[in-house]
Amino acid sequence: MRFPDNAGCAPIASPYGSPTRYDGSSRRTGGGPGSTHGGIDLTLAEGTPLLAVAAGTVFGHGTGGMMEGHYLWLLHLPQRSGLPFAFLTKYQHLAVRPTLPHGQEGSLGQEVARSGLTGTVGGHYGAAGYPHLHMTVRTILSDKVASTTSLESFSIVRDTIQVDPLVLYVPSLRVPEEAEDLPPERKKVVASYVDSKGSVQPPLARTVWPVACDLVR
Ligand SMILES: [Zn+2]
């Protein structure tokens, strides 16, 4: 993943699949086998606006325990996002629990929450916690897309596949099955993003970085 020169985008502090946290400490400590990173982390000041990475709708929100905090799920169906597959995004450690109603529509790059450090205080990150966004992306199995209208008929664990969030920025990706094991070479893409004036760059992009660029100091 690269960013356009001088765009000032928040970099990834801990990538998907990483065995370590942003500070180099091991995720495997007490975590059991397979405790690698299930999303990407961006180190952000508390209150940083978080953007819909693609057009979609609110799918749910809540408050988890440690390592989750306040969270928000967005549903991105192809007819709204313009991407060739359906997927969910989850934003964690939010400053406050979102109040957006289920089904509320959000456009590409629209602010959907503010970053925080909920679910990080007093755990692996110490008493002060770690203000950051953890973002997870899960592609929805093709035959389960029709049942995404209600949480009752849909299982996030059974009906979706966790993937590297960077696959959203790979323009040539066709199917979710391809997203699961994308070779590192194909992830060497330039991120699309929202600039300081609120414009999507490049203008025809269908996904953006979850934080506007030029906002990072
Ligand atoms: Zn994380």
PDB file of N, CA, C and O in Angstrom, residues 56-61 72-75 80 100-106 148-149:
ATOM      1  N   GLY A  56     -22.501   2.798   1.525  1.00  0.00           N
ATOM      2  CA  GLY A  56     -23.137   1.661   2.176  1.00  0.00           C
ATOM      3  C   GLY A  56     -24.210   2.101   3.146  1.00  0.00           C
ATOM      4  O   GLY A  56     -24.684   3.237   3.090  1.00  0.00           O
ATOM      5  N   THR A  57     -24.581   1.197   4.031  1.00  0.00           N
ATOM      6  CA  THR A  57     -25.604   1.486   5.026  1.00  0.00           C
ATOM      7  C   THR A  57     -25.147   0.992   6.395  1.00  0.00           C
ATOM      8  O   THR A  57     -24.314   0.089   6.497  1.00  0.00           O
ATOM      9  N   VAL A  58     -25.710   1.593   7.444  1.00  0.00           N
ATOM     10  CA  VAL A  58     -25.398   1.166   8.805  1.00  0.00           C
ATOM     11  C   VAL A  58     -25.995  -0.222   9.038  1.00  0.00           C
ATOM     12  O   VAL A  58     -27.180  -0.452   8.781  1.00  0.00           O
ATOM     13  N   PHE A  59     -25.155  -1.158   9.505  1.00  0.00           N
ATOM     14  CA  PHE A  59     -25.597  -2.530   9.711  1.00  0.00           C
ATOM     15  C   PHE A  59     -25.718  -2.869  11.192  1.00  0.00           C
ATOM     16  O   PHE A  59     -26.338  -3.863  11.561  1.00  0.00           O
ATOM     17  N   GLY A  60     -25.111  -2.074  12.026  1.00  0.00           N
ATOM     18  CA  GLY A  60     -25.215  -2.321  13.460  1.00  0.00           C
ATOM     19  C   GLY A  60     -24.146  -1.568  14.211  1.00  0.00           C
ATOM     20  O   GLY A  60     -23.191  -1.086  13.615  1.00  0.00           O
ATOM     21  N   HIS A  61     -24.345  -1.424  15.510  1.00  0.00           N
ATOM     22  CA  HIS A  61     -23.304  -0.846  16.352  1.00  0.00           C
ATOM     23  C   HIS A  61     -23.516  -1.324  17.768  1.00  0.00           C
ATOM     24  O   HIS A  61     -24.550  -1.899  18.107  1.00  0.00           O
ATOM     25  N   LEU A  72     -18.864   0.082  15.105  1.00  0.00           N
ATOM     26  CA  LEU A  72     -19.865   0.338  14.065  1.00  0.00           C
ATOM     27  C   LEU A  72     -19.635  -0.626  12.915  1.00  0.00           C
ATOM     28  O   LEU A  72     -18.499  -0.830  12.485  1.00  0.00           O
ATOM     29  N   TRP A  73     -20.733  -1.236  12.445  1.00  0.00           N
ATOM     30  CA  TRP A  73     -20.677  -2.076  11.237  1.00  0.00           C
ATOM     31  C   TRP A  73     -21.359  -1.331  10.096  1.00  0.00           C
ATOM     32  O   TRP A  73     -22.465  -0.799  10.264  1.00  0.00           O
ATOM     33  N   LEU A  74     -20.727  -1.335   8.936  1.00  0.00           N
ATOM     34  CA  LEU A  74     -21.365  -0.825   7.721  1.00  0.00           C
ATOM     35  C   LEU A  74     -21.482  -1.969   6.712  1.00  0.00           C
ATOM     36  O   LEU A  74     -20.584  -2.817   6.621  1.00  0.00           O
ATOM     37  N   LEU A  75     -22.591  -1.975   5.985  1.00  0.00           N
ATOM     38  CA  LEU A  75     -22.842  -2.956   4.930  1.00  0.00           C
ATOM     39  C   LEU A  75     -22.662  -2.278   3.578  1.00  0.00           C
ATOM     40  O   LEU A  75     -23.239  -1.213   3.339  1.00  0.00           O
ATOM     41  N   ARG A  80     -24.779  -0.259  -4.304  1.00  0.00           N
ATOM     42  CA  ARG A  80     -24.497   1.041  -3.697  1.00  0.00           C
ATOM     43  C   ARG A  80     -23.034   1.428  -3.856  1.00  0.00           C
ATOM     44  O   ARG A  80     -22.713   2.572  -4.137  1.00  0.00           O
ATOM     45  N   LEU A 100     -26.272   6.363  14.710  1.00  0.00           N
ATOM     46  CA  LEU A 100     -26.887   6.249  13.392  1.00  0.00           C
ATOM     47  C   LEU A 100     -27.847   5.058  13.377  1.00  0.00           C
ATOM     48  O   LEU A 100     -27.499   3.971  13.832  1.00  0.00           O
ATOM     49  N   PRO A 101     -29.061   5.238  12.865  1.00  0.00           N
ATOM     50  CA  PRO A 101     -30.013   4.126  12.842  1.00  0.00           C
ATOM     51  C   PRO A 101     -29.648   3.058  11.828  1.00  0.00           C
ATOM     52  O   PRO A 101     -29.016   3.335  10.803  1.00  0.00           O
ATOM     53  N   HIS A 102     -30.059   1.812  12.132  1.00  0.00           N
ATOM     54  CA  HIS A 102     -29.851   0.688  11.218  1.00  0.00           C
ATOM     55  C   HIS A 102     -30.443   1.039   9.859  1.00  0.00           C
ATOM     56  O   HIS A 102     -31.555   1.549   9.773  1.00  0.00           O
ATOM     57  N   GLY A 103     -29.681   0.785   8.823  1.00  0.00           N
ATOM     58  CA  GLY A 103     -30.183   1.043   7.475  1.00  0.00           C
ATOM     59  C   GLY A 103     -29.906   2.437   6.956  1.00  0.00           C
ATOM     60  O   GLY A 103     -30.137   2.709   5.779  1.00  0.00           O
ATOM     61  N   GLN A 104     -29.411   3.317   7.830  1.00  0.00           N
ATOM     62  CA  GLN A 104     -29.088   4.680   7.387  1.00  0.00           C
ATOM     63  C   GLN A 104     -28.062   4.619   6.263  1.00  0.00           C
ATOM     64  O   GLN A 104     -27.052   3.916   6.359  1.00  0.00           O
ATOM     65  N   GLU A 105     -28.310   5.347   5.188  1.00  0.00           N
ATOM     66  CA  GLU A 105     -27.392   5.317   4.062  1.00  0.00           C
ATOM     67  C   GLU A 105     -26.235   6.278   4.271  1.00  0.00           C
ATOM     68  O   GLU A 105     -26.405   7.359   4.832  1.00  0.00           O
ATOM     69  N   GLY A 106     -25.074   5.853   3.817  1.00  0.00           N
ATOM     70  CA  GLY A 106     -23.897   6.708   3.877  1.00  0.00           C
ATOM     71  C   GLY A 106     -23.198   6.713   2.538  1.00  0.00           C
ATOM     72  O   GLY A 106     -23.062   5.669   1.900  1.00  0.00           O
ATOM     73  N   THR A 148     -28.867 -10.297   4.173  1.00  0.00           N
ATOM     74  CA  THR A 148     -28.221  -9.256   4.971  1.00  0.00           C
ATOM     75  C   THR A 148     -29.178  -8.156   5.406  1.00  0.00           C
ATOM     76  O   THR A 148     -28.769  -7.181   6.003  1.00  0.00           O
ATOM     77  N   THR A 149     -30.457  -8.305   5.101  1.00  0.00           N
ATOM     78  CA  THR A 149     -31.400  -7.256   5.481  1.00  0.00           C
ATOM     79  C   THR A 149     -31.706  -7.270   6.972  1.00  0.00           C
ATOM     80  O   THR A 149     -32.116  -6.265   7.520  1.00  0.00           O
TER      81      THR A 149
END
